[in-house]
Short mmCIF file of C-alpha atoms in Angstrom, two decimals:
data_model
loop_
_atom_site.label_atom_id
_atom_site.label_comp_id
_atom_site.label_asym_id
_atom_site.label_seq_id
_atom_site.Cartn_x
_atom_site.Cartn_y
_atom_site.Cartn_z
CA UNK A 1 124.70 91.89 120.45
CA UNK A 2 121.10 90.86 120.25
CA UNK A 3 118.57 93.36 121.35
CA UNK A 4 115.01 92.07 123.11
CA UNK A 5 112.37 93.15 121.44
CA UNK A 6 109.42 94.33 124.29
CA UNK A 7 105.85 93.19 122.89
CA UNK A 8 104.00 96.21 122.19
CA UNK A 9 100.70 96.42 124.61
CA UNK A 10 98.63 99.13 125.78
CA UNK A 11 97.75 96.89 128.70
CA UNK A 12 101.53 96.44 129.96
CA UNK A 13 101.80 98.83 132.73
CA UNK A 14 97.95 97.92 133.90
CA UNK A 15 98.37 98.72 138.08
CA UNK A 16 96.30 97.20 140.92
CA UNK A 17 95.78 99.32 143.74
CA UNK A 18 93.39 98.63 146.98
CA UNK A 19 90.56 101.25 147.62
CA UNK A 20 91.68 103.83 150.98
CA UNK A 21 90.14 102.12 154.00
CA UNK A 22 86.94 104.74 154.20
CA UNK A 23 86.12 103.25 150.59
CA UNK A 24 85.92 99.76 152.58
CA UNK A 25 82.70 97.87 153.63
CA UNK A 26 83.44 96.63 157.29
CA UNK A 27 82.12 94.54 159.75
CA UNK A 28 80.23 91.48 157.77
CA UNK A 29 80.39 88.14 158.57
CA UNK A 30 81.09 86.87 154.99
CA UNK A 31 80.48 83.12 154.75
CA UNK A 32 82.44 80.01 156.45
CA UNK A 33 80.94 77.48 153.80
CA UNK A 34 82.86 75.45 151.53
CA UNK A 35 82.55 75.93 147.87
CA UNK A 36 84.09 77.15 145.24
CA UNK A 37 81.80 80.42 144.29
CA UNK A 38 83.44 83.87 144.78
CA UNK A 39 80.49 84.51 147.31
CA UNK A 40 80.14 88.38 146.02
CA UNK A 41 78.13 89.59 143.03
CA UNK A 42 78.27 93.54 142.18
CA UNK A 43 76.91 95.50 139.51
CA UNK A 44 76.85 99.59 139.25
CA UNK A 45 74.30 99.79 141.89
CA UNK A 46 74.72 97.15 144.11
CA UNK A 47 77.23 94.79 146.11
CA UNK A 48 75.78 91.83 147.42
CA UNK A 49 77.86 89.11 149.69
CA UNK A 50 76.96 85.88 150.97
CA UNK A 51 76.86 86.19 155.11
CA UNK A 52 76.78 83.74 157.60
CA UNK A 53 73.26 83.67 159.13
CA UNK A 54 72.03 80.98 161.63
CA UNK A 55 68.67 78.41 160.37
CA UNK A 56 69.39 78.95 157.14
CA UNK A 57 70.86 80.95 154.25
CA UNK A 58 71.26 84.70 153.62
CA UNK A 59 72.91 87.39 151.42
CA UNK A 60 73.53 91.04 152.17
CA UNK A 61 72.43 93.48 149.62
CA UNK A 62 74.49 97.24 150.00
CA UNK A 63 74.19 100.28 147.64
CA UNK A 64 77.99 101.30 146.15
CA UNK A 65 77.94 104.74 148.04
CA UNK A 66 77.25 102.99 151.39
CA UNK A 67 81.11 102.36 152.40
CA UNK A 68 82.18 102.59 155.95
CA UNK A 69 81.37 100.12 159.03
CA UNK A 70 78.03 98.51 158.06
CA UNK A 71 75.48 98.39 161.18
CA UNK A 72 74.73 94.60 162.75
CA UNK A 73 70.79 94.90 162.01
CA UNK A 74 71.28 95.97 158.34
CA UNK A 75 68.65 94.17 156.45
CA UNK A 76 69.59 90.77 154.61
CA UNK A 77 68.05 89.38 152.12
CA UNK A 78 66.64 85.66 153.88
CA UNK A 79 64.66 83.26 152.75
CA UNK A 80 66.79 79.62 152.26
CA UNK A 81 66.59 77.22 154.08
CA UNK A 82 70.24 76.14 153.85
CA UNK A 83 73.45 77.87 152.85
CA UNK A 84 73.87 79.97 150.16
CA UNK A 85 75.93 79.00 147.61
CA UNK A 86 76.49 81.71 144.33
CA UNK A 87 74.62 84.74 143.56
CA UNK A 88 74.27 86.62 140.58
CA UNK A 89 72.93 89.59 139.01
CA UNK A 90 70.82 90.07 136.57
CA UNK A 91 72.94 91.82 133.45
CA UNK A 92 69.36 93.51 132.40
CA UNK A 93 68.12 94.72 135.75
CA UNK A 94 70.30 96.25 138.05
CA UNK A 95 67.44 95.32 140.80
CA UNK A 96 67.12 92.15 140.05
CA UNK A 97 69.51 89.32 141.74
CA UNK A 98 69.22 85.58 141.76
CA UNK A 99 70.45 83.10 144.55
CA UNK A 100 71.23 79.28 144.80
CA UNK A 101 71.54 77.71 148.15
CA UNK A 102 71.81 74.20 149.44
CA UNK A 103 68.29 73.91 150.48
CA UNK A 104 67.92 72.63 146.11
CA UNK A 105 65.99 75.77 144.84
CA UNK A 106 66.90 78.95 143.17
CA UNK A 107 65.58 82.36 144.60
CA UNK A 108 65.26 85.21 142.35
CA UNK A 109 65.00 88.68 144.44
CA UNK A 110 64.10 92.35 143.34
CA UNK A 111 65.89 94.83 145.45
CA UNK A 112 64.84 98.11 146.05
CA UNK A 113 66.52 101.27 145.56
CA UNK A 114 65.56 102.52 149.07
CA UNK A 115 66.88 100.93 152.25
CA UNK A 116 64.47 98.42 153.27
CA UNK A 117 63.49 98.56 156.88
CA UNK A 118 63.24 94.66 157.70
CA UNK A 119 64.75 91.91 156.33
CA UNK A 120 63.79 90.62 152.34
CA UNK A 121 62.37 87.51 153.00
CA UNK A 122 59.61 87.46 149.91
CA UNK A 123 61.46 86.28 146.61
CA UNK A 124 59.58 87.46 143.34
CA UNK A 125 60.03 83.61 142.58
CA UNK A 126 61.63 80.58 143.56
CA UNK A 127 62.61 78.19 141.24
CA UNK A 128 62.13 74.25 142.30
CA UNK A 129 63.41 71.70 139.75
CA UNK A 130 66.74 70.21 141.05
CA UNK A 131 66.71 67.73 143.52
CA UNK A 132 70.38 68.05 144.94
CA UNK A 133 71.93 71.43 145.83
CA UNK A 134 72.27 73.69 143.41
CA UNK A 135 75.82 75.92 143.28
CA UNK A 136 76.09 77.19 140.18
CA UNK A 137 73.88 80.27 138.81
CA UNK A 138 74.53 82.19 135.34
CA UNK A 139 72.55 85.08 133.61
CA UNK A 140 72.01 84.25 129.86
CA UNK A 141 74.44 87.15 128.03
CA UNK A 142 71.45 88.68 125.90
CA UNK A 143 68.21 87.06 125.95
CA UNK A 144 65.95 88.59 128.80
CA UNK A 145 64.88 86.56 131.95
CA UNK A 146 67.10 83.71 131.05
CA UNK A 147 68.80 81.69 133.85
CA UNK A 148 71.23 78.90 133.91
CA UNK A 149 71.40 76.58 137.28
CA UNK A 150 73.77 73.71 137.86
CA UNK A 151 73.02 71.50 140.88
CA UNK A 152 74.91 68.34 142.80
CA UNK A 153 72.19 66.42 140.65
CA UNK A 154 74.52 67.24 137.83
CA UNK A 155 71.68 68.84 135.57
CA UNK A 156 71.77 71.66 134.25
CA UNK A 157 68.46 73.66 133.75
CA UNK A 158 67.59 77.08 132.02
CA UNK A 159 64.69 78.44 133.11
CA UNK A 160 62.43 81.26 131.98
CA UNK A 161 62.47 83.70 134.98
CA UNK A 162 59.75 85.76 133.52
CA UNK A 163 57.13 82.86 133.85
CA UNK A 164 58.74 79.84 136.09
CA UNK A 165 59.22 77.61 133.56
CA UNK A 166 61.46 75.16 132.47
CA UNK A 167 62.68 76.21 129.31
CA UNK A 168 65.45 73.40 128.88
CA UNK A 169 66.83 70.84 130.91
CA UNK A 170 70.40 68.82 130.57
CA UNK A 171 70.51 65.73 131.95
CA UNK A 172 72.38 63.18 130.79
CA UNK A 173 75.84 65.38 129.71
CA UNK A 174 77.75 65.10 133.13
CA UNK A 175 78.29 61.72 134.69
CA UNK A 176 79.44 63.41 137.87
CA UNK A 177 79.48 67.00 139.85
CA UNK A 178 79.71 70.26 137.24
CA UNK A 179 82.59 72.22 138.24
CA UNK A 180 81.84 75.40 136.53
CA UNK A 181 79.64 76.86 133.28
CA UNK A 182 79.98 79.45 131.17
CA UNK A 183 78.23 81.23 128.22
CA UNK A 184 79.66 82.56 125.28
CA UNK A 185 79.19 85.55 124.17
CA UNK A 186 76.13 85.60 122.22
CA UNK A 187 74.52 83.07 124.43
CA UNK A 188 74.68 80.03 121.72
CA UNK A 189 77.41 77.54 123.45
CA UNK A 190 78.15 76.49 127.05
CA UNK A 191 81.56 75.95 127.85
CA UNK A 192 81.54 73.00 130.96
CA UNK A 193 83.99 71.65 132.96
CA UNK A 194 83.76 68.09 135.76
CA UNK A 195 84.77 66.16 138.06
CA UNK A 196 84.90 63.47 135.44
CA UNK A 197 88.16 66.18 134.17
CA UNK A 198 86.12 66.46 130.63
CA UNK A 199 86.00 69.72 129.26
CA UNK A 200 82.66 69.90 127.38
CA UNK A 201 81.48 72.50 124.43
CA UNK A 202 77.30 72.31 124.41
CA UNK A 203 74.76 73.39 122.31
CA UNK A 204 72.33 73.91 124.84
CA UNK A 205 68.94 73.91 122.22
CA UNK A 206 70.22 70.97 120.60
CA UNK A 207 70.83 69.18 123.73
CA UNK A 208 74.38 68.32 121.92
CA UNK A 209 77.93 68.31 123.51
CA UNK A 210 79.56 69.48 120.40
CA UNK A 211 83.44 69.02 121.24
CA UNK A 212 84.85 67.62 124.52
CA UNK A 213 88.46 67.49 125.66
CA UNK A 214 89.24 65.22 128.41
CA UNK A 215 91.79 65.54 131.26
CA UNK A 216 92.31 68.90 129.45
CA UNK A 217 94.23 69.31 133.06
CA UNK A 218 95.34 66.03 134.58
CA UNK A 219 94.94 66.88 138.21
CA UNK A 220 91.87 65.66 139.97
CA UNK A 221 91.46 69.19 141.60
CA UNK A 222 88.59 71.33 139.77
CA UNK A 223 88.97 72.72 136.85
CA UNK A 224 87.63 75.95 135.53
CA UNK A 225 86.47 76.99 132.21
CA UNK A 226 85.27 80.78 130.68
CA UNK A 227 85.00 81.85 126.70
CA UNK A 228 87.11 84.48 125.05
CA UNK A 229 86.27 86.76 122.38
CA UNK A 230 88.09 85.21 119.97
CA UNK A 231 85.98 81.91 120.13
CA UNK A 232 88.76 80.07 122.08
CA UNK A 233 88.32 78.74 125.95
CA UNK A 234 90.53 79.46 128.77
CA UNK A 235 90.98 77.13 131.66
CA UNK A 236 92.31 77.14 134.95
CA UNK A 237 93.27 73.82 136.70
CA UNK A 238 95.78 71.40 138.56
CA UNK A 239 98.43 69.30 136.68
CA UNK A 240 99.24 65.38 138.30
CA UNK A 241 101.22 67.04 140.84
CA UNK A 242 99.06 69.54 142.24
CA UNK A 243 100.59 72.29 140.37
CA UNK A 244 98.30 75.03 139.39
CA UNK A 245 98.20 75.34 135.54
CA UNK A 246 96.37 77.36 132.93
CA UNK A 247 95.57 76.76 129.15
CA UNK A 248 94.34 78.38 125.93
CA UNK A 249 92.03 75.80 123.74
CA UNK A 250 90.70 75.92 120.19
CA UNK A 251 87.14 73.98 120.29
CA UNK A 252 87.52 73.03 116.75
CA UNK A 253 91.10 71.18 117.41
CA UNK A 254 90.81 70.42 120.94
CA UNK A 255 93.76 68.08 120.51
CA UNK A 256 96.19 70.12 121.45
CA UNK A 257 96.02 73.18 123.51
CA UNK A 258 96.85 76.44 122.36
CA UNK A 259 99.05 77.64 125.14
CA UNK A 260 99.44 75.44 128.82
CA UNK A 261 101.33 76.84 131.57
CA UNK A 262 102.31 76.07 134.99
CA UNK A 263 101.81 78.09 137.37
CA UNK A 264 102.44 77.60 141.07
CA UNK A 265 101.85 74.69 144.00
CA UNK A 266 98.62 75.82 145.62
CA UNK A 267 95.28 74.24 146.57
CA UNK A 268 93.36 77.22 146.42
CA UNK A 269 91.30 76.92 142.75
CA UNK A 270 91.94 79.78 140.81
CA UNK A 271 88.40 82.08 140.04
CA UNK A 272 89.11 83.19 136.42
CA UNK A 273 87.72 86.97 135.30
CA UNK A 274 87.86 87.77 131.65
CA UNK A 275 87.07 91.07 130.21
CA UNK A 276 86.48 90.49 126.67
CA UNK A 277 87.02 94.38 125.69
CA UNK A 278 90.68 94.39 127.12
CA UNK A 279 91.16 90.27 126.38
CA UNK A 280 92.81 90.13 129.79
CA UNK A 281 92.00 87.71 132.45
CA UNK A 282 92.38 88.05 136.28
CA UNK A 283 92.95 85.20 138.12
CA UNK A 284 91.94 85.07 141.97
CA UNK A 285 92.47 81.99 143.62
CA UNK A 286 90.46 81.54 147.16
CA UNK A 287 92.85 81.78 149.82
CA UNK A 288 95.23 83.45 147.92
CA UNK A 289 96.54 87.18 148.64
CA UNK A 290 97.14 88.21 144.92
CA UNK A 291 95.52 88.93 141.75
CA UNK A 292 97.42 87.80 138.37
CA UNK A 293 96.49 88.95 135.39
CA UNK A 294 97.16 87.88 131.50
CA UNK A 295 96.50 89.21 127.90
CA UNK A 296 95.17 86.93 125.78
CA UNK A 297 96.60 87.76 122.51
CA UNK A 298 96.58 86.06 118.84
CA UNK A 299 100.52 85.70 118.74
CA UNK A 300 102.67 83.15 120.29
CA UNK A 301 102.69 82.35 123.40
CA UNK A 302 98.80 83.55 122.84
CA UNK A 303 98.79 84.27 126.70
CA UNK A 304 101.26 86.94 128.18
CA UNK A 305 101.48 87.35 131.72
CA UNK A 306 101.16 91.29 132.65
CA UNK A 307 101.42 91.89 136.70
CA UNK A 308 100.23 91.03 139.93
CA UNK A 309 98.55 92.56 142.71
CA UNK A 310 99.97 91.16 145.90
CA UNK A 311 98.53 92.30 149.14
CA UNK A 312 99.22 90.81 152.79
CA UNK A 313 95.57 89.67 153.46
CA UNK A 314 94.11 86.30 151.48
CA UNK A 315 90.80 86.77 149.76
CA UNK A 316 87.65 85.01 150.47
CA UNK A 317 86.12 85.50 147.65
CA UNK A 318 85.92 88.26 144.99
CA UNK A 319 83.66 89.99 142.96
CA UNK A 320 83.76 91.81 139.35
CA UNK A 321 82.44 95.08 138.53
CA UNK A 322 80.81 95.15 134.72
CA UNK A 323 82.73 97.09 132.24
CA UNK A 324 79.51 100.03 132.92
CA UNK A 325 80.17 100.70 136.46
CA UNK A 326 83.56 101.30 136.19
CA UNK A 327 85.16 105.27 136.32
CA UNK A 328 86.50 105.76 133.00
CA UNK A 329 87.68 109.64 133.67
CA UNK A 330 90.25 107.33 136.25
CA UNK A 331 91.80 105.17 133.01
CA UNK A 332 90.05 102.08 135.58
CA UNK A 333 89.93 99.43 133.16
CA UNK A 334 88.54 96.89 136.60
CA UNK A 335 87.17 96.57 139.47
CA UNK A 336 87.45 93.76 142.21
CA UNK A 337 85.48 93.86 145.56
CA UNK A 338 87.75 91.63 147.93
CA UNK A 339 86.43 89.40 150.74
CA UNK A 340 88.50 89.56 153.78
CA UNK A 341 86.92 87.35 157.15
CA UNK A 342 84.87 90.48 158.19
CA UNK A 343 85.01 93.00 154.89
CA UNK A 344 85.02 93.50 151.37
CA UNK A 345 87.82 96.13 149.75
CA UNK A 346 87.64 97.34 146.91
CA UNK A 347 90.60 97.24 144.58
CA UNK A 348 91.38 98.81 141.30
CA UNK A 349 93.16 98.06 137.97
CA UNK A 350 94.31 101.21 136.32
CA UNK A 351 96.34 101.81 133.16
CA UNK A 352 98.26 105.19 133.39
CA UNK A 353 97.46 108.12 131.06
CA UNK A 354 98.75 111.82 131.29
CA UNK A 355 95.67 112.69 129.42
CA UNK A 356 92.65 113.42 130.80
CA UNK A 357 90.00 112.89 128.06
CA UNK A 358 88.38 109.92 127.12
CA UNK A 359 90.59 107.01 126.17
CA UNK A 360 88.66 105.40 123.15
CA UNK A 361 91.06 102.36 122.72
CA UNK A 362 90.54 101.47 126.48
CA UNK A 363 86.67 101.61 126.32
CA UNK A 364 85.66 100.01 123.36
CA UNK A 365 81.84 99.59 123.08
CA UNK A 366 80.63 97.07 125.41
CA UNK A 367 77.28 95.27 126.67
CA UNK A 368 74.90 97.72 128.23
CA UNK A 369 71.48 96.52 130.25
CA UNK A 370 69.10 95.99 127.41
CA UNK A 371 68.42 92.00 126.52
CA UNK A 372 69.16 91.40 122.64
CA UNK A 373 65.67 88.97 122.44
CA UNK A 374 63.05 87.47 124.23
CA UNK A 375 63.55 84.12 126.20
CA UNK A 376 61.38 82.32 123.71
CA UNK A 377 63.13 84.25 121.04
CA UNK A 378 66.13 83.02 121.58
CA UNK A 379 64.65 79.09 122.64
CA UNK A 380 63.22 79.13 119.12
CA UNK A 381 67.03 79.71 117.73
CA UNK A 382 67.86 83.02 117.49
CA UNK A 383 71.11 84.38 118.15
CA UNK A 384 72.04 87.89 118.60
CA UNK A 385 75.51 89.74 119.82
CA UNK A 386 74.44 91.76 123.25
CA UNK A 387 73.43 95.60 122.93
CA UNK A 388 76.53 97.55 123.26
CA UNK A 389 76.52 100.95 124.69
CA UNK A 390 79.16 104.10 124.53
CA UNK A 391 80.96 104.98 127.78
CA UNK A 392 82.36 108.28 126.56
CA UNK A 393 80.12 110.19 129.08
CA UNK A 394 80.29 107.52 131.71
CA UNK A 395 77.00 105.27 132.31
CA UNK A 396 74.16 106.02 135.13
CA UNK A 397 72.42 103.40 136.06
CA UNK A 398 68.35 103.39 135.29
CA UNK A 399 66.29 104.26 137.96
CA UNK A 400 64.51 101.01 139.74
CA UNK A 401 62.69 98.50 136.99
CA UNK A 402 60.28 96.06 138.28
CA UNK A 403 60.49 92.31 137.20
CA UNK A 404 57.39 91.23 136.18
CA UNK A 405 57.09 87.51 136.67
CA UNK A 406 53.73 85.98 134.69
CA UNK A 407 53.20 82.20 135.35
CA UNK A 408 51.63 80.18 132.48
CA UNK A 409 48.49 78.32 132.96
CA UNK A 410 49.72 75.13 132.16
CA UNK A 411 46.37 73.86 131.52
CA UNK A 412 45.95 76.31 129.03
CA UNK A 413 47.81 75.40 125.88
CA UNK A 414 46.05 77.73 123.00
CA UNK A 415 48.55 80.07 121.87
CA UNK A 416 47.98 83.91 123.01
CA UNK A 417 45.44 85.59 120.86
CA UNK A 418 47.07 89.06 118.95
CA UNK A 419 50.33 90.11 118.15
CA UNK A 420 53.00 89.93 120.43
CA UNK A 421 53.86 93.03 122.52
CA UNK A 422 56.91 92.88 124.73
CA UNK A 423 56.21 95.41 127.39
CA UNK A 424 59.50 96.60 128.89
CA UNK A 425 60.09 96.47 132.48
CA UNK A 426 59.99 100.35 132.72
CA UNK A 427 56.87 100.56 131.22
CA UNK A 428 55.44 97.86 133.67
CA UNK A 429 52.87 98.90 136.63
CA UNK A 430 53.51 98.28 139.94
CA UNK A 431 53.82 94.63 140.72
CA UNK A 432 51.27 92.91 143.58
CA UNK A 433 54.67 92.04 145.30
CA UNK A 434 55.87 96.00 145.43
CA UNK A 435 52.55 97.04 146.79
CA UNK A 436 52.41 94.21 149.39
CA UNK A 437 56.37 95.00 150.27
CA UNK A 438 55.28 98.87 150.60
CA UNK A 439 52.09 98.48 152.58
CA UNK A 440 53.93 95.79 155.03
CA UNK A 441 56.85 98.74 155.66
CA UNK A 442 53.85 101.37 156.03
CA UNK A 443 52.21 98.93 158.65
CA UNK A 444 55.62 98.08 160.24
CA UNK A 445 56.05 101.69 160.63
CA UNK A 446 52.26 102.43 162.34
CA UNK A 447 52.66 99.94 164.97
CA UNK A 448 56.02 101.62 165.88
CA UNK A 449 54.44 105.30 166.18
CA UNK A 450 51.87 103.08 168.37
CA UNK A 451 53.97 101.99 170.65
CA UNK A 452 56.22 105.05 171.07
CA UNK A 453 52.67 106.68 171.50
CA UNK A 454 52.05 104.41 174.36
CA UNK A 455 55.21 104.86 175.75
CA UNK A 456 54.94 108.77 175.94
CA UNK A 457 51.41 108.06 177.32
CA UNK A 458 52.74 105.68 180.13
CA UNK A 459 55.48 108.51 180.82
CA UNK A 460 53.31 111.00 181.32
CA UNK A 461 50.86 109.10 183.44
CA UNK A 462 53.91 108.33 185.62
CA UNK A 463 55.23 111.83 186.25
CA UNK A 464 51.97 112.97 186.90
CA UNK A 465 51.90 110.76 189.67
CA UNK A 466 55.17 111.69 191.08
CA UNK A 467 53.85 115.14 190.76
CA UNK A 468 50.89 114.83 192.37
CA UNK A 469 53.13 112.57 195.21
CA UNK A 470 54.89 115.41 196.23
CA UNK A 471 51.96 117.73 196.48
#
């Protein structure tokens, strides 16, 4: 009798468990519209959700610790015109979050560490360049102030958040609506997928599609499309008869795919999550009320399904802690923040140790917040592997860093006298649009004491008069 051999994984007995309902965010009107972002961005300071707000577009902006039933007048951070559509944050500034909406520009917002009083309505910059709405937003991996957009124009753009401009703009890759873009992991390649069902490799700074696959799923559903470590690209879409599918592609034989599996009969499309330290993927499909997760793995069948996390309520939209703000004394290998109609829950994916020490082959080295180049470092063609940082004793977040946005005189072409000096944000002074934000709450908060002054004054005047009544 033939014994079955169980494949050996550290990752096997990975468990998902929801957050206790005090570690909750309630009451926020997460947004009705239709599209296929996950609608929450979170980092090891910050969550951020896209709300419904009426005249226009908004996005509320809550520190980690601030769990519980979140007051109606919290501050949000306004200032579209039109829905919001993805949000993003900054992987080298934990203030610093950018925002796409449907009113064709691109917001980029610096968030303080305090509780603002009023509303953010003053972006550090907006970004104007598409002429359709723009849905998708990605961070470049390790070049500073880089930004990817990708609008219903279907152009892409990457612009140079540090001084407005256009750094590079793709325009004549995608005959129809881009579905979904992703960098790899130095920042060299763009993995695209749309509606046209083309799966596209790009050399963004060549302005090259360098391999393309087409009808790499055959449903007309969208298809999504993320790197893995090893080089290879995982997808997520429909087959002919609306069955969900996934597959595992080699770019340099994109003939056949690697691994292809059905899945399920669903609409929802399915969000994937890939942690490149662990090789596993989550993947959350809007509407659905589970989490399924896979390690990607160099032996046959190269993708091994692990577990899933079931739960009664379907999600809204999800969002994915870095590998930093995770609680590695817990064995928490991820973190997903779960939208629910009026909440986000947490919920966390643990593998079980008896030990309590550091687990060194669960936390490899992995990216921390410092950029690998300059924007025009890397626009010149440089390439570099992101900064990796230690999570032995856990990671705290650096205290607030200002984004320090410098437009070019355009008129002004002579090349800047000197060497270069690359001032780091921490080093930077206090931007004109900190002092004007402080001075406004400082005003803001004079006119209050005014009126509460007048108040007391009209009190007073009245019970002196009732006083003086009774005499």
């Amino acid at each position: 009798m033939s014994r079955r051999v169980v494949r050996q994984s550290k990752f096997r007995h990975v468990f998902g468990q929801a957050a206790k309902a005090d570690q909750a965010y309630e009451d926020i009107r997460v947004s009705k519209v239709t599209w296929d972002s996950s609608f929450c961005a979170v980092n090891p300071k910050f969550l951020a959700i896209i709300v419904e707000a009426g005249g226009g577009g908004a996005f509320i902006v809550l520190p980690l610790a601030k769990t519980g039933r979140v007051d109606k007048n919290y501050p949000l951070v306004t200032g579209h015109t039109a829905p919001v559509l993805d949000i993003d944050w900054c992987p080298h500034n934990d203030n610093v979050i950018a925002s796409a909406s449907d009113d064709t520009t691109i917001m980029v917002w610096q968030i303080p560490d305090y509780t603002p009083m009023r509303n953010i309505t003053e972006p550090i910059i907006t970004l104007e360049g598409h002429s359709k709405r723009v849905g998708i937003l990605s961070w470049h991996p390790t070049a500073r102030n880089v930004l990817l957009t990708a609008g219903g124009d279907n152009v892409i753009i990457i612009w140079n958040v540090g001084t407005g401009e256009v750094l590079l703009s793709l325009d004549d890759m995608h005959p129809d609506v881009i579905h979904s873009v992703c960098w790899n992991s130095n920042g060299s390649l763009l993995a695209t997928t749309c509606k046209d069902k083309t799966l596209r490799i790009i050399d963004p700074r060549k302005g090259q599609v360098v391999a393309e696959r087409f009808a790499a799923h055959e449903g007309m559903r969208p298809m999504r499309a993320v790197f893995t470590r090893q080089g290879h690209i995982f997808t997520t879409g429909f087959t002919r008869m609306s069955q969900r599918e996934l597959g595992l592609w080699d770019p340099n034989n994109f003939e056949e795919p690697v691994a292809l599996q059905e899945m399920d009969t669903s609409n929802g499309v399915l969000l994937p999550f890939y942690d490149p330290d662990s090789s596993i993927v989550y993947l959350c499909g809007k509407g659905d009320s589970s989490i399924r997760y896979f390690e990607i793995t160099d032996e046959p069948p190269f993708v091994h399904y692990l577990n899933t996390f079931s739960s009664k309520e379907p999600q809204r939209g999800m969002g994915f802690m870095p590998k930093r703000g995770l609680d590695v004394s817990k064995c928490e290998i991820a973190r997903f923040y779960k939208l629910h109609e009026r909440k986000c829950e947490p919920i966390i994916m643990t593998v079980p140790r008896k030990s309590d020490l550091f687990q060194d082959d669960l936390y490899p080295d992995t990216p921390g917040p410092e950029p690998a180049l300059e924007a025009d470092e890397w626009l010149s063609g440089q390439d570099a592997e992101p900064v990796l940082i230690s999570l032995r004793d856990g990671y705290v977040p650096p205290k607030h860093r200002e984004l320090r946005v410098t437009k070019r005189n355009i008129l002004d072409v002579r090349p800047p006298s000197g060497p270069r000096h690359s001032q780091s944000a921490s080093d930077a002074p206090l931007s004109q649009h900190t002092l004007e934000t402080l001075l406004e709450e400082i005003k803001a908060l004079r006119e209050r004491v005014q009126a509460q002054e007048q108040r007391i004054t009209a009190l007073e005047n009245m019970l002196c008069e009732l006083v003086d009544g009774t005499d």
